[in-house]
Structures are given as structure tokens and as C-alpha cells.
Amino acid sequence: MKLLNKIKLAVCVFLISFMGSSCVSALAFSADKEKDTLPVSPLRIINIIESEGPHELNPQLTSLANDIQLLTGLYEGLFTYNPKSLVPQYAIAVEYKISRDKKRWTFTINPEARFSNGEKITASNVRDSWLQLLSSEGAPYASMLDVIEGAEAFRNGSGSEDNVGIYALSDSQLMIHLVKPANYLPKILCHPAFSVIHRNPTVYSGPFIIEDIGEKQITLTQNPYYWDKANVNPLVINFIQSNDAEENAFYYNTGMADWITTSVSTDKVINKTAFQLNAEFATTYMFFKVQTEDNKDYLEADVWDYPEFRQALLEAVPWDLLRKKAYFPATTLVYPLGDYPTVEGFSFTDEIEAVKLMDAAKEKYNIPKDQKLTVTMEIIENSMSMDELGCLYLAWQKIGVELQVRTLPSYLYFGNVPKSTADILLYTWIGDFADPLAFLELFRGDSTLNDSGYRNELFDQLLDKAAAASDKESNDYLAQAENLLLDSYMIIPIDHPVSFNLIDLNEVGGWYGNAFDIHPLKYLFKKEVPVTLPNVVLNK
């Protein structure tokens, strides 16, 4: 086995426990714990195996799903996700009121809220956290606060924090002044990026704290001052990293792992009913990166900046082949919510029309008809098969375009996207709140989530109108915005992915399949069920 020695030791502990001993898993403790530490019941320990890679533990600087899952245990903001429906529910806030013009929001802070060092959480702490988010370079969600007066100017360095419309009226009262109504605000404030953070990064506002960090393991224990501690069941949560599919199956079969979020040999898992597959509020797509004033210094003018050339590429895409392995093929960007209008996407391939479009584009921009063009795609290694890449290569070759592919490991890929010189990049984006805006915000001109460089004034105006409208009107405006984006030929939608988890819901409670694949850690608990593992082979 390749995991930490703690994991190896836990096999022995499991065997002893399986035979009737009251021995406690070594995973519950760091090696340097005092000998007289009271034992922790195995029913209060949750072991999670996740994919390998470094975690970004600053909630303001990450948009990665693996990070977000862990951070739901360490940090909390005014609202948090309901574990089943994912609708906003109160956390550090206990109440809020909105003015008649919908531009002033007043939040009441939970009087029991404490940091993990015992300090009271106040309205000033919330204000300081959001100001830090706005001033943090590379914070992906910072622009979502631009709806607050003075926030955008402060974020861009042209304004003062004194002019940002976030006011701590007292320890218990926080008021914000908006430049325009924002009906989505409670939804986005569930995200860890908007959590309350402490000036000391080892102090937390959520239900857990970090007890220990190893090479491939992070151990969380309960925050003793958490306001809702009485309703938090796990005393210890271990995040263990492993990409070994066979060993992950072994860990699950032997009871060492309660939940696996990464690769696992499905044929070796004994309890097949523990596999949880759920459609995600997500889309896998490729997008063009166009030249803007911000990146002119390293990206020369390129034909793919022009929609005419992008249209020719998309007309040639063999959509059926590209989406052949998709459970839920995606023809548009936005995951279709129940009352979201139908938007016509990309599903038709016309090789003859693609050639005509490419010839017309070359003529318009004075490029010789026989001149070969090159398009560079950057993807995560092993994220696309040779068949998928091959079908694009052959289709685009027919219209005089050569596809060049660059690959990066996942732990380098996402950090490289903002400065990448590739023409096309690949994303799987999971919506952070149940609204089409969760996808369309990626293409708002001044959004810190916008890695494409796309700018369209009418698109931005439609997003603003949606934020002030009723639910029905809001979706109509957002659908119009998505149509504009599709008509710009900026994206190549592939599929709506399926989340995969291995967890026995007869043994672990508080875990619900949902479209975000986010499972707040505070709600997890083990059920007291008899252990019945017939014919378990403990040696591989």
C-alpha cells in the first residue's frame, strides 16, 4: 500500500475492531497525541478518500470542487447550503431585511457565533473578510461583490475601502448598500469565498478546525466554539489522498474508508449499492480565449479573436462523435433548470458550410485562401480521449486548420488558465448556486471569473436586468444573454457531467445526492448498523 503509515496501521485496527475489540482507529489521532487522550468512538470518525493534489485552504482564492468540499467544514458565512436542497439557510446570520428599493440589506449576526479561538464573530469581521476578498489578487469570486457600492473601484485599485458600502452598524448589525438590486445575493453568500475569515489563517469560523496536515492527509476535528456544535456529529474527519483505484476499493471494502470521491475499481467493490451517481449542475465545455487589453503583452493578434473564424470551426465540429461517451450531452452552456427557457444550441454539423464560412472569413480579413491556420488547445492530461481529439483534428483539417494540443496535470492547469496563451481551453464548471447566472457570470466583461476575455456590453446589461427582475423575467433575460454568447461562437459545449461517489447511505447519514455535488461536512454522521462483510479478503 502507498498511503501514509497511519492508513496501514488502521487496517490492523479495523481487524481488531471487526473481531470485537473496542480499539479505536489510529486515524483519529496524530502521532504526537498525548497518551492519555480519551479514545474517540469509530462512529464519530469519517474517513474520506479524495484525489491527489495540493489544497488551497484560503477560501477566497479557490474555485475547485475538491477545495470547496473541504472548506465547507472549516469556514462559514452569513448563509450556508441546506445539505439536501442546497437552498440558502442561516449560518452566521440569523435574519436579514431588504429596503423598499432593494438596494439596502441589513443582516443580524448570530450572537452565539465564535471563531475557533473563542473570539466573538461580529459585523466588523464580516466587513473585514469581504474587504480582504476584494483586495486579494487572483480571488476568482471577488467581482461578485461589485454589486455593492464602491466595491468594484476598490477591487480595481481606483477607490478606497472607506467608500465601499459595507457598514458594521454594531457588533450584531451589518448593512450593505447596493448599486442595483441583486435577488441572487443569499445564494452566492453560501459559497466559502464569502465566509468570515480571521486574520490568523489557523483560526476558523466553521464547524471544524485543522488538527493535522500530512503529505497526503488532512485531519479535521471539531471547533470547540462553533455556534451549532451540539448538532455536529463527527469528532474527526480525515481527508486522505489516493489515486490508486484498486487500493481505494480495498480501503472501502475493509471499512477504512467511509466515502470515496475519486477513482475506484468498481468491479472490486463488494457493496455495489454504495455507488452514488447524480447529474450535476455543471457543464463540460471548451472556450476560446480572445485577446484583450489585459493580455496584449503576451498574446499577439489572432484570427480566433474574430467570431467568423470561430463560427467556421464550430460548424465543422462532429458533435455526435465529440459527445459519444456523454451521459447527458450538452448543446448549450447553462444546465437546463426547470423553468429556464429553451435555448437553441449546437448539434448540427455541415462540412460544406464550414468550408464556405472559413473561405469568407479569410477573404474578409485578407488572408490567402490556401493559407493553413493553427489553433492551439490546452487541456488537462487524460481529460480527453484520442478518439475525441482525433475527431476534432480531422474535422478541422478539412477546412484548413491544424489542431495542436498541449496538456498539463490538473494541479497546474487551473492556475495556468488566466495566463495561458492557448486559443482554446477546457473547463468543467459546476454551478455554485442554483441560478443560470452561475454559468453566465463566467463571461461578464469585468468578472474575476472571466478567463476568456469575452466582452459584450449588451450581454452585461441583460445580466443586470435579470438581477432586478422577478424569477420568470430573470430567466428570460438570462436566456437572451446565453443566446448572445452562443451567437459569438465562444464555447464548444460537450456534456453535463455526472458526479460519482462511493458511500453507503445505510451507514452514513446527512449525505444527499445533489446537483452541486457539495456535501456540508457538519451534517455527516455514522449510523449504528451491524457489520456484515462476508468473504472479505484482507490481503490483495
XYZ file of C-alpha atoms in Angstrom, residues 236-471:
236
model
C -12.775 13.644 13.426
C -12.841 13.843 9.630
C -9.848 12.562 7.672
C -9.251 13.590 4.058
C -6.872 11.001 2.606
C -5.438 11.358 -0.897
C -5.040 8.379 -3.226
C -5.298 7.884 -6.987
C -4.829 4.109 -6.744
C -8.209 2.718 -7.839
C -7.540 -0.834 -6.598
C -6.325 0.238 -3.188
C -9.241 2.616 -2.828
C -11.611 -0.313 -3.358
C -9.658 -2.268 -0.736
C -9.924 0.577 1.776
C -13.659 0.785 1.206
C -14.262 -2.976 1.421
C -12.356 -3.204 4.706
C -14.216 -0.296 6.287
C -11.199 2.019 6.339
C -12.927 4.500 4.031
C -16.463 5.782 4.544
C -16.662 7.923 1.423
C -14.616 7.867 -1.793
C -14.770 10.805 -4.184
C -12.002 9.711 -6.562
C -11.130 6.733 -8.763
C -12.009 3.241 -7.560
C -12.042 -0.201 -9.186
C -15.776 -0.702 -9.460
C -15.508 -4.439 -10.135
C -13.704 -4.952 -6.809
C -16.195 -3.089 -4.642
C -18.311 -5.610 -2.719
C -21.306 -3.389 -1.977
C -22.418 -2.194 -5.416
C -25.392 -0.335 -3.939
C -22.974 2.185 -2.399
C -22.254 3.809 -5.768
C -23.959 7.192 -5.986
C -24.389 8.716 -9.458
C -26.060 12.120 -9.790
C -26.443 14.568 -12.640
C -24.512 17.697 -11.751
C -25.448 21.341 -12.153
C -22.414 21.515 -14.378
C -21.195 21.696 -17.963
C -18.015 20.482 -19.585
C -17.120 22.801 -22.437
C -14.252 24.316 -24.355
C -13.940 28.063 -24.695
C -11.921 30.426 -26.849
C -9.535 32.802 -25.184
C -9.647 36.094 -27.030
C -7.236 38.997 -26.944
C -7.981 41.878 -24.605
C -6.129 44.937 -23.394
C -5.111 42.918 -20.331
C -3.169 40.251 -22.212
C -1.820 42.003 -25.284
C 1.696 41.874 -23.864
C 1.939 38.114 -24.329
C -0.755 37.224 -26.861
C -0.420 38.587 -30.362
C -3.435 39.383 -32.519
C -5.020 36.114 -33.584
C -7.653 35.049 -36.101
C -9.581 33.281 -33.325
C -10.379 36.678 -31.830
C -12.874 37.065 -34.664
C -16.273 35.315 -34.491
C -16.267 34.487 -38.206
C -13.324 32.095 -37.805
C -14.768 30.604 -34.605
C -18.082 30.023 -36.390
C -16.331 28.033 -39.123
C -14.694 25.787 -36.517
C -17.973 25.137 -34.714
C -19.809 24.410 -37.966
C -17.251 21.687 -38.654
C -17.332 20.061 -35.194
C -18.603 16.449 -35.416
C -20.896 16.854 -32.417
C -22.133 13.261 -32.259
C -18.586 11.894 -32.160
C -17.395 14.507 -29.668
C -20.285 13.689 -27.305
C -20.333 9.944 -27.976
C -19.414 8.973 -24.390
C -21.548 11.622 -22.686
C -24.309 10.504 -20.302
C -26.024 13.866 -20.810
C -24.834 15.635 -23.988
C -24.762 19.432 -23.681
C -25.657 21.652 -26.611
C -25.583 24.898 -24.589
C -23.637 26.331 -21.658
C -26.325 26.631 -18.980
C -27.537 23.475 -17.296
C -31.288 23.450 -18.078
C -33.234 24.314 -14.933
C -36.948 23.547 -14.789
C -38.291 26.989 -15.745
C -35.335 28.196 -17.812
C -36.375 28.911 -21.440
C -35.206 26.548 -24.156
C -32.083 27.879 -25.865
C -31.063 26.535 -29.267
C -27.595 25.067 -29.008
C -25.019 23.372 -31.226
C -25.905 19.956 -32.614
C -25.701 20.214 -36.416
C -22.545 19.596 -38.457
C -22.184 20.896 -42.012
C -18.741 20.355 -43.539
C -19.604 22.171 -46.769
C -20.918 25.228 -44.911
C -17.830 25.188 -42.665
C -15.549 25.443 -45.710
C -17.620 28.333 -47.086
C -17.522 30.158 -43.747
C -13.751 29.741 -43.465
C -13.195 30.998 -47.031
C -15.419 34.018 -46.385
C -13.609 34.822 -43.128
C -10.210 34.666 -44.828
C -11.423 36.932 -47.609
C -12.842 39.454 -45.137
C -9.587 39.677 -43.184
C -7.258 39.499 -46.202
C -5.828 36.053 -45.506
C -4.856 33.937 -48.555
C -7.404 31.218 -49.209
C -4.781 28.453 -49.227
C -3.030 29.602 -46.040
C -3.087 26.981 -43.286
C -4.223 28.137 -39.855
C -3.277 26.688 -36.477
C -5.452 26.506 -33.374
C -3.852 25.567 -30.038
C -5.873 23.730 -27.415
C -4.743 23.302 -23.810
C -6.346 20.576 -21.676
C -5.789 18.575 -18.506
C -3.825 15.428 -19.240
C -6.072 12.420 -19.876
C -9.204 14.598 -19.823
C -9.997 13.838 -23.479
C -9.539 10.559 -25.310
C -7.557 10.141 -28.519
C -10.867 9.480 -30.303
C -12.308 12.808 -29.140
C -9.192 14.762 -30.070
C -8.870 12.845 -33.319
C -12.380 13.697 -34.485
C -11.666 17.409 -33.975
C -8.282 17.164 -35.667
C -9.736 15.534 -38.800
C -12.790 17.819 -38.955
C -10.759 20.987 -38.691
C -8.071 19.703 -41.056
C -10.753 19.600 -43.771
C -11.238 23.369 -43.500
C -7.509 24.152 -43.470
C -6.915 24.314 -39.707
C -4.335 22.269 -37.813
C -5.132 21.392 -34.196
C -2.237 21.437 -31.747
C -2.830 20.051 -28.258
C -0.954 20.870 -25.060
C -1.558 19.022 -21.792
C -0.925 19.904 -18.156
C -1.538 17.978 -14.920
C -4.689 19.096 -13.125
C -2.809 20.669 -10.216
C -1.088 23.055 -12.665
C -3.826 23.504 -15.242
C -6.337 25.738 -13.467
C -3.756 28.110 -12.060
C -2.307 28.485 -15.541
C -5.590 29.304 -17.320
C -5.523 33.100 -16.692
C -2.079 33.442 -18.259
C -2.339 30.670 -20.857
C -1.511 31.573 -24.464
C -3.709 28.771 -25.861
C -6.586 29.603 -28.212
C -8.968 27.042 -26.691
C -9.171 25.744 -23.131
C -11.268 23.040 -21.492
C -13.384 23.504 -18.373
C -15.870 21.594 -16.317
C -17.794 24.224 -14.397
C -20.060 23.298 -11.507
C -22.585 25.997 -10.673
C -22.026 27.487 -7.240
C -25.654 28.474 -6.724
C -28.926 27.337 -8.301
C -29.253 30.039 -10.924
C -28.211 30.276 -14.606
C -26.109 33.264 -13.561
C -23.691 30.749 -12.013
C -22.608 29.932 -15.591
C -23.135 33.245 -17.362
C -21.063 35.178 -14.806
C -18.031 33.438 -16.354
C -18.434 35.695 -19.403
C -19.402 39.014 -17.809
C -16.911 41.569 -19.070
C -15.481 42.683 -15.722
C -15.950 39.432 -13.815
C -12.961 37.977 -11.985
C -14.263 34.582 -13.149
C -13.901 35.586 -16.806
C -10.836 33.784 -18.183
C -11.981 34.002 -21.800
C -11.579 37.747 -22.386
C -15.114 37.897 -23.833
C -16.722 41.323 -23.578
C -20.196 42.263 -24.767
C -21.980 45.298 -23.362
C -25.460 44.010 -24.191
C -24.645 40.672 -22.516
C -23.663 42.510 -19.319
C -26.807 44.661 -19.444
C -29.004 41.578 -19.681
C -27.346 40.088 -16.590
C -28.015 43.335 -14.720
C -31.676 43.331 -15.767
C -32.024 39.728 -14.611
C -30.710 40.633 -11.149
C -33.539 43.106 -10.603
C -36.378 41.130 -12.173
C -38.884 38.546 -10.992
C -37.903 34.891 -11.340
